CSV table of C-alpha atoms in Angstrom, one decimal:
chain,number,residue,atom,x,y,z
A,63,MET,CA,-65.7,-40.0,-30.6
A,64,GLY,CA,-63.8,-43.2,-30.5
A,65,GLU,CA,-60.1,-43.5,-30.4
A,66,GLU,CA,-57.6,-44.6,-32.9
A,67,ILE,CA,-55.2,-47.4,-32.4
A,68,VAL,CA,-51.8,-47.7,-34.1
A,69,LEU,CA,-51.2,-51.3,-35.3
A,70,CYS,CA,-47.6,-50.7,-36.4
A,71,ALA,CA,-45.2,-48.0,-37.6
A,72,ALA,CA,-41.8,-47.5,-39.1
A,73,ASN,CA,-39.7,-44.4,-38.6
A,74,SER,CA,-36.9,-43.6,-41.1
A,75,TYR,CA,-35.4,-41.0,-38.8
A,76,GLU,CA,-34.8,-43.4,-35.9
A,77,ARG,CA,-34.6,-46.5,-38.2
A,78,LYS,CA,-37.1,-48.3,-36.0
A,79,PHE,CA,-40.1,-50.5,-36.4
A,80,PHE,CA,-42.9,-50.6,-33.8
A,81,LEU,CA,-45.6,-53.2,-33.4
A,82,ASN,CA,-48.2,-52.3,-30.9
A,83,PRO,CA,-47.9,-54.9,-28.0
A,84,GLN,CA,-51.7,-55.3,-28.1
A,85,PHE,CA,-51.2,-57.2,-31.4
A,86,GLU,CA,-48.5,-59.5,-30.3
A,87,MET,CA,-50.9,-62.5,-30.7
A,88,LEU,CA,-50.9,-62.0,-34.5
A,89,PRO,CA,-49.3,-64.9,-36.4
A,90,GLU,CA,-45.5,-64.6,-36.9
A,91,GLU,CA,-45.9,-64.5,-40.7
A,92,ILE,CA,-48.3,-61.5,-40.5
A,93,LYS,CA,-46.0,-59.6,-38.1
A,94,LYS,CA,-43.0,-60.3,-40.4
A,95,GLU,CA,-45.0,-59.1,-43.4
A,96,LEU,CA,-46.0,-55.9,-41.6
A,97,ASN,CA,-42.4,-55.3,-40.5
A,98,ILE,CA,-41.0,-55.8,-44.0
A,99,MET,CA,-43.7,-53.7,-45.7
A,100,CYS,CA,-43.3,-50.7,-43.3
A,101,VAL,CA,-39.5,-50.8,-43.3
A,102,LEU,CA,-39.3,-51.0,-47.1
A,103,TYR,CA,-41.7,-48.1,-47.3
A,104,THR,CA,-39.5,-45.9,-45.2
A,105,GLU,CA,-36.4,-47.0,-46.9
A,106,ASP,CA,-37.9,-46.1,-50.3
A,107,ILE,CA,-39.8,-42.9,-49.4
A,108,GLY,CA,-38.6,-41.7,-46.0
A,109,GLY,CA,-40.6,-40.3,-43.2
A,110,ILE,CA,-42.8,-42.2,-40.8
A,111,PHE,CA,-45.3,-44.8,-42.1
A,112,MET,CA,-48.1,-46.0,-39.8
A,113,LEU,CA,-51.0,-48.4,-40.0
A,114,VAL,CA,-53.8,-47.1,-37.8
A,115,TYR,CA,-57.2,-48.4,-37.0
A,116,ASP,CA,-60.0,-45.8,-36.9
A,117,GLU,CA,-62.8,-46.0,-34.3
A,118,ASP,CA,-64.8,-48.3,-36.7
A,119,GLY,CA,-62.0,-50.7,-37.2
A,120,ASN,CA,-61.0,-49.6,-40.6
A,121,LEU,CA,-57.3,-49.7,-41.4
A,122,GLU,CA,-55.7,-46.5,-42.6
A,123,LEU,CA,-52.2,-46.0,-44.1
A,124,ARG,CA,-50.7,-42.8,-42.8
A,125,VAL,CA,-47.5,-41.0,-43.6
A,126,ASP,CA,-45.8,-38.2,-41.8
A,127,HIS,CA,-42.5,-36.4,-42.3
A,128,GLU,CA,-40.4,-33.7,-40.7
A,129,ASP,CA,-40.9,-30.2,-42.2
A,130,ASN,CA,-37.2,-29.9,-43.1
A,131,ASP,CA,-36.9,-33.4,-44.7
A,132,PHE,CA,-36.1,-32.4,-48.2
A,133,LEU,CA,-35.4,-36.1,-49.1
A,134,PHE,CA,-38.9,-37.2,-48.4
A,135,ASP,CA,-40.6,-38.3,-51.7
A,136,GLU,CA,-44.0,-36.8,-51.6
A,137,ILE,CA,-45.1,-38.1,-55.1
A,138,GLY,CA,-43.5,-41.5,-54.5
A,139,SER,CA,-45.4,-41.7,-51.2
A,140,VAL,CA,-48.8,-41.3,-52.9
A,141,LEU,CA,-47.8,-43.9,-55.5
A,142,LYS,CA,-46.5,-46.4,-52.9
A,143,ILE,CA,-49.6,-46.1,-50.8
A,144,LYS,CA,-51.8,-46.9,-53.9
A,145,GLN,CA,-49.6,-49.8,-54.7
A,146,LEU,CA,-49.8,-51.2,-51.2
A,147,GLN,CA,-53.6,-50.8,-51.1
A,148,GLN,CA,-53.7,-52.9,-54.3
A,149,THR,CA,-51.0,-55.5,-53.5
A,150,LYS,CA,-51.8,-55.9,-49.8
A,151,ALA,CA,-55.6,-55.6,-50.0
A,152,GLU,CA,-56.1,-59.2,-48.7
A,153,LEU,CA,-53.8,-58.6,-45.8
A,154,PHE,CA,-55.5,-55.3,-44.9
A,155,GLU,CA,-59.0,-56.9,-45.1
A,156,SER,CA,-57.9,-59.7,-42.8
A,157,LEU,CA,-56.4,-57.3,-40.3
A,158,GLU,CA,-59.6,-55.3,-40.3
A,159,LEU,CA,-61.7,-58.4,-39.8
A,160,PHE,CA,-59.4,-59.5,-36.9
A,161,TYR,CA,-59.7,-56.1,-35.2
A,162,LYS,CA,-63.5,-55.9,-35.6
A,163,VAL,CA,-64.0,-59.4,-34.1
A,164,PHE,CA,-61.4,-59.4,-31.3
A,165,TYR,CA,-61.3,-55.7,-30.3
A,166,LEU,CA,-64.7,-54.3,-31.2
A,167,GLY,CA,-66.6,-57.6,-30.5
A,168,GLU,CA,-68.5,-57.5,-33.7
A,169,ASP,CA,-70.2,-60.6,-35.1
A,170,VAL,CA,-68.9,-60.8,-38.6
A,171,ASP,CA,-70.5,-63.0,-41.3
A,172,VAL,CA,-67.6,-64.3,-43.3
A,173,THR,CA,-69.9,-66.0,-45.9
A,174,ASP,CA,-70.6,-62.6,-47.6
A,175,ASN,CA,-67.8,-63.1,-50.1
């Protein structure tokens, strides 16, 4: 079984944003967009929000929260994830393509679209 790689995460408990140093070469605009998206998510919903690559290079949006966090918005979390998957679809597809080419060494035919 392959391993998962965290691209970035925001933590509402520690009020911190983390970008995996392996992805420091991403363009500044992309890094800014990830930072803003993750921080806004945790400001609105709470908990810990992560973007994680699975072993096949697919990007997953994950959420975690402390058991005693009664302010965490469970319903809002589901709605916000769906909204992000729609509004940030192009960004997520680009990040998946980037990962598959540079980390998994796949030949990707970009003329499929």
